Coordinates of N, CA and C in Angstrom, one line a residue:
X281 N 131.1 48.0 75.0 CA 132.7 47.6 76.1 C 133.0 49.3 76.8
X282 N 133.7 49.2 77.4 CA 134.2 50.3 77.9 C 135.9 50.4 77.5
X283 N 136.3 51.3 77.3 CA 138.0 51.0 77.1 C 138.4 51.4 78.3
X284 N 137.7 52.5 79.2 CA 137.7 53.1 80.0 C 138.7 51.8 81.7
X285 N 139.8 52.3 82.1 CA 139.9 50.6 82.8 C 138.9 51.7 84.4
X286 N 137.7 52.5 84.6 CA 137.5 53.0 85.5 C 135.7 53.1 84.8
X287 N 134.5 53.0 85.8 CA 133.8 52.9 85.7 C 132.2 54.2 87.0
X288 N 131.6 53.5 87.1 CA 130.7 54.6 88.0 C 130.7 55.5 89.4
X289 N 131.8 53.8 89.2 CA 131.1 53.3 91.3 C 132.4 54.2 91.3
X290 N 134.3 53.2 90.2 CA 134.9 54.5 90.7 C 135.2 56.4 90.5
X291 N 134.3 56.5 89.4 CA 134.5 58.1 89.6 C 133.7 58.4 90.4
X292 N 132.5 58.1 91.1 CA 131.8 58.1 93.0 C 132.5 58.5 93.5
X293 N 133.2 57.1 93.7 CA 134.5 57.2 94.9 C 136.0 58.0 94.7
X294 N 135.8 58.1 93.8 CA 136.8 59.5 92.7 C 136.1 61.1 93.6
X295 N 135.4 61.1 93.3 CA 134.1 62.5 93.9 C 134.1 62.7 95.2
X296 N 133.7 61.1 95.9 CA 133.7 61.0 97.2 C 135.6 61.5 98.1
X297 N 136.4 61.4 97.5 CA 137.0 61.1 98.2 C 138.4 62.3 98.5
X298 N 137.5 63.6 97.5 CA 137.4 64.7 96.4 C 137.3 65.7 97.3
X299 N 135.8 65.4 97.7 CA 135.1 66.6 98.8 C 136.2 66.0 99.9
X300 N 135.9 65.3 100.4 CA 136.9 64.7 101.5 C 138.4 65.5 101.7
X301 N 139.2 65.3 101.2 CA 139.9 66.2 100.8 C 140.3 67.9 100.9
X302 N 139.0 68.1 100.3 CA 139.3 70.2 99.9 C 138.5 69.8 102.1
X303 N 137.7 69.0 102.1 CA 136.9 69.3 103.6 C 137.8 69.8 104.3
X304 N 138.7 68.4 104.3 CA 140.2 68.4 105.4 C 141.2 69.3 105.0
X305 N 140.9 70.0 104.3 CA 142.4 70.7 103.8 C 142.1 72.1 104.1
X306 N 140.8 72.4 104.0 CA 140.5 73.1 104.7 C 140.2 73.6 106.2
X307 N 140.0 72.7 106.8 CA 140.0 72.6 108.0 C 141.0 72.6 108.2
X308 N 142.2 72.0 107.7 CA 143.8 72.5 108.5 C 143.5 73.5 108.2
X309 N 143.6 74.2 107.1 CA 144.5 75.6 106.6 C 143.9 76.9 108.1
X310 N 142.1 76.4 108.5 CA 141.5 77.4 109.5 C 142.9 77.2 110.4
X311 N 143.1 75.7 111.7 CA 143.3 75.1 112.1 C 144.3 76.1 112.0
X312 N 145.4 75.7 111.7 CA 146.9 76.0 111.6 C 147.3 77.8 111.7
X313 N 146.0 78.4 110.4 CA 146.1 79.9 110.6 C 145.7 80.3 112.4
X314 N 144.5 79.5 112.3 CA 143.9 80.5 114.2 C 145.3 79.9 114.5
X315 N 146.2 78.8 115.0 CA 147.0 78.2 116.1 C 148.4 79.3 116.1
X316 N 149.1 78.9 114.8 CA 150.5 79.8 114.2 C 150.3 81.2 113.7
X317 N 149.0 81.7 113.8 CA 148.9 83.7 113.7 C 148.5 83.9 114.4
X318 N 148.9 85.5 115.0 CA 148.0 86.4 115.8 C 146.9 87.2 114.5
X319 N 147.0 87.1 113.3 CA 145.9 87.5 112.7 C 145.9 86.5 111.5
X320 N 144.3 86.1 111.2 CA 144.8 84.6 111.1 C 143.7 85.3 109.1
X321 N 143.4 86.5 109.1 CA 143.2 87.5 107.9 C 143.9 86.7 107.1
X322 N 143.2 86.2 105.9 CA 143.7 86.5 104.2 C 144.0 87.0 103.1
X323 N 143.5 87.7 104.1 CA 143.1 89.2 102.3 C 143.2 90.1 103.0
X324 N 143.6 91.2 102.5 CA 143.7 92.5 102.6 C 142.1 93.2 102.6
X325 N 142.5 94.6 103.6 CA 141.3 95.2 103.9 C 140.5 95.9 102.9
X326 N 140.1 95.5 102.3 CA 139.0 96.3 101.3 C 139.6 96.3 99.6
X327 N 139.7 97.8 99.1 CA 140.4 98.3 97.7 C 141.1 99.4 98.6
X328 N 141.8 99.5 97.6 CA 142.6 101.4 98.4 C 141.9 102.4 98.8
X329 N 140.8 102.2 98.2 CA 139.8 103.8 98.5 C 139.8 103.0 100.2
X330 N 139.4 101.9 100.6 CA 139.3 102.2 101.8 C 140.4 102.0 102.4
X331 N 141.2 101.1 102.2 CA 142.3 101.5 102.5 C 143.1 103.0 103.1
X332 N 142.8 103.3 101.8 CA 143.1 105.4 102.6 C 142.2 105.6 103.6
X333 N 141.2 105.3 103.6 CA 139.9 106.1 104.8 C 140.3 105.3 106.2
X334 N 141.1 103.8 105.7 CA 141.2 104.1 107.5 C 142.9 104.7 107.8
X335 N 143.2 105.6 106.7 CA 144.6 105.6 106.5 C 144.4 106.5 108.2
X336 N 143.1 108.0 107.3 CA 142.8 109.2 107.2 C 142.4 109.3 108.4
X337 N 141.5 108.5 109.2 CA 140.9 107.8 110.3 C 142.2 107.6 111.5
X338 N 143.3 107.0 111.0 CA 144.2 106.6 112.1 C 145.2 108.2 112.3
X339 N 145.1 109.1 111.4 CA 146.1 110.5 111.3 C 144.9 111.1 112.4
X340 N 143.8 110.9 111.9 CA 142.9 112.0 112.7 C 142.5 111.0 114.0
X341 N 142.6 110.3 115.1 CA 142.8 109.6 115.7 C 144.4 110.1 117.0
X342 N 145.5 110.0 115.7 CA 146.9 109.7 116.2 C 146.7 111.4 116.6
X343 N 146.1 112.6 115.7 CA 146.3 114.1 115.8 C 145.7 114.3 117.3
X344 N 144.5 113.9 117.2 CA 143.4 114.0 118.5 C 144.4 113.5 119.7
X345 N 144.6 112.3 119.6 CA 146.0 111.6 120.8 C 146.0 112.6 121.0
X346 N 147.6 113.4 120.2 CA 148.8 113.6 120.3 C 148.4 115.3 120.9
X347 N 147.1 115.9 120.1 CA 147.3 117.3 120.9 C 146.9 117.2 122.5
X348 N 145.6 115.9 123.0 CA 145.1 116.1 124.5 C 146.8 115.7 125.5
X349 N 147.7 114.9 124.7 CA 148.8 114.5 125.2 C 148.6 113.4 125.8
X350 N 147.4 112.3 124.8 CA 146.7 111.3 125.5 C 148.4 110.1 124.6
X351 N 148.3 108.3 125.2 CA 149.2 108.5 124.0 C 148.1 108.0 123.2
X352 N 149.3 107.3 121.9 CA 148.8 107.3 120.5 C 148.6 105.7 120.3
X353 N 146.9 105.5 119.9 CA 146.7 105.1 119.2 C 147.5 103.5 118.1
X354 N 147.5 102.9 117.9 CA 147.9 101.6 117.4 C 147.6 101.7 115.7
X355 N 148.4 101.5 114.6 CA 148.5 101.9 113.4 C 147.3 100.5 112.9
X356 N 146.9 100.6 112.2 CA 145.3 100.0 111.3 C 146.6 99.0 110.8
X357 N 145.7 97.6 110.6 CA 146.3 96.5 110.4 C 144.8 96.4 108.6
X358 N 145.8 96.5 108.3 CA 145.5 97.0 106.4 C 145.7 95.3 105.8
X359 N 146.8 95.1 106.1 CA 147.0 93.8 104.9 C 147.4 92.6 105.9
X360 N 147.1 91.9 104.9 CA 146.7 90.1 105.5 C 148.1 89.6 106.2
X361 N 147.9 88.9 106.7 CA 149.5 88.6 107.8 C 149.7 87.4 105.9
X362 N 151.1 87.3 106.0 CA 151.9 87.2 105.5 C 152.3 85.0 105.8
X363 N 151.9 85.0 107.2 CA 152.2 84.4 107.2 C 150.9 82.9 107.1
X364 N 149.4 83.4 107.3 CA 148.8 83.1 107.5 C 148.2 82.7 105.5
X365 N 149.3 83.5 104.7 CA 149.2 83.5 103.7 C 149.8 82.2 103.0
X366 N 150.7 82.2 103.3 CA 151.8 81.0 103.0 C 151.2 79.6 103.9
X367 N 150.7 79.7 105.0 CA 150.5 78.6 105.1 C 149.3 77.9 104.0
X368 N 148.8 79.8 103.5 CA 147.3 79.0 102.5 C 147.4 78.6 101.9
X369 N 149.1 78.8 100.8 CA 149.6 78.1 99.5 C 150.3 76.8 99.8
X370 N 150.5 77.0 101.4 CA 151.5 74.6 101.5 C 150.0 74.4 101.2
X371 N 148.9 74.5 102.4 CA 147.9 74.4 102.4 C 147.7 73.9 100.7
X372 N 147.1 74.6 100.1 CA 146.6 74.7 98.7 C 147.3 73.6 97.5
X373 N 148.7 73.6 98.4 CA 149.7 72.6 97.3 C 149.1 71.9 97.5
X374 N 149.1 70.8 99.1 CA 148.9 69.6 99.9 C 147.2 69.4 98.9
X375 N 146.4 69.8 98.8 CA 145.2 69.6 98.1 C 145.4 69.7 96.6
X376 N 146.6 70.3 96.0 CA 146.2 70.1 94.7 C 147.2 68.3 94.5
X377 N 148.5 67.9 95.5 CA 148.5 66.6 95.4 C 148.2 65.9 95.6
X378 N 146.7 65.8 96.7 CA 146.1 64.5 96.8 C 144.7 64.8 95.6
X379 N 144.4 65.7 95.0 CA 143.3 65.8 94.0 C 145.0 65.0 92.9
X380 N 145.8 65.1 92.8 CA 146.6 64.4 91.7 C 146.4 62.6 91.9
X381 N 147.2 62.5 93.7 CA 146.9 61.0 93.7 C 145.3 60.7 93.3
X382 N 144.6 61.2 93.9 CA 142.8 60.3 93.6 C 142.8 60.2 92.2
X383 N 143.5 61.5 91.6 CA 143.1 60.9 89.9 C 143.2 60.0 89.6
X384 N 144.6 59.6 89.5 CA 145.5 58.6 89.1 C 144.8 57.4 90.2
X385 N 144.8 56.9 91.3 CA 144.7 56.2 91.6 C 142.8 55.5 91.4
X386 N 142.7 56.1 91.2 CA 141.0 56.0 91.3 C 140.8 55.0 89.7
X387 N 141.9 55.9 88.5 CA 141.9 56.0 87.0 C 143.0 54.5 86.8
X388 N 143.4 54.8 87.9 CA 144.2 53.2 88.1 C 145.4 53.8 86.5
X389 N 145.3 54.9 86.8 CA 146.7 55.4 85.4 C 148.5 55.4 86.6
X390 N 149.2 55.7 85.8 CA 150.3 56.3 85.9 C 150.5 57.5 85.4
X391 N 152.1 58.2 85.5 CA 152.1 59.0 85.4 C 152.8 58.9 83.7
X392 N 153.5 57.8 83.7 CA 153.7 58.3 82.0 C 152.2 58.4 81.7

């Protein structure tokens, strides 16, 4: 006799709902980041050596453009977009709340 108020059926449904929640929130993050940010990159560019290399390349391009009396190039984008990061944190919080709700609902437990 099982002492737990759930069985294999509830566990399977809970896992299915958890997977669907993960897929839904991942798609939501991609859609929001694409719609609300110009640079939807969630990570910085490489390590510190990669960043220094890109800054050095930019300095060379800027010096060459200044010497040739051309317009100066735009600086490189090295850091992640802050709006995209904030959206990522908010969607992650939504995913965690969904998972807690699924766990509580499928196990027929309360927060007490």
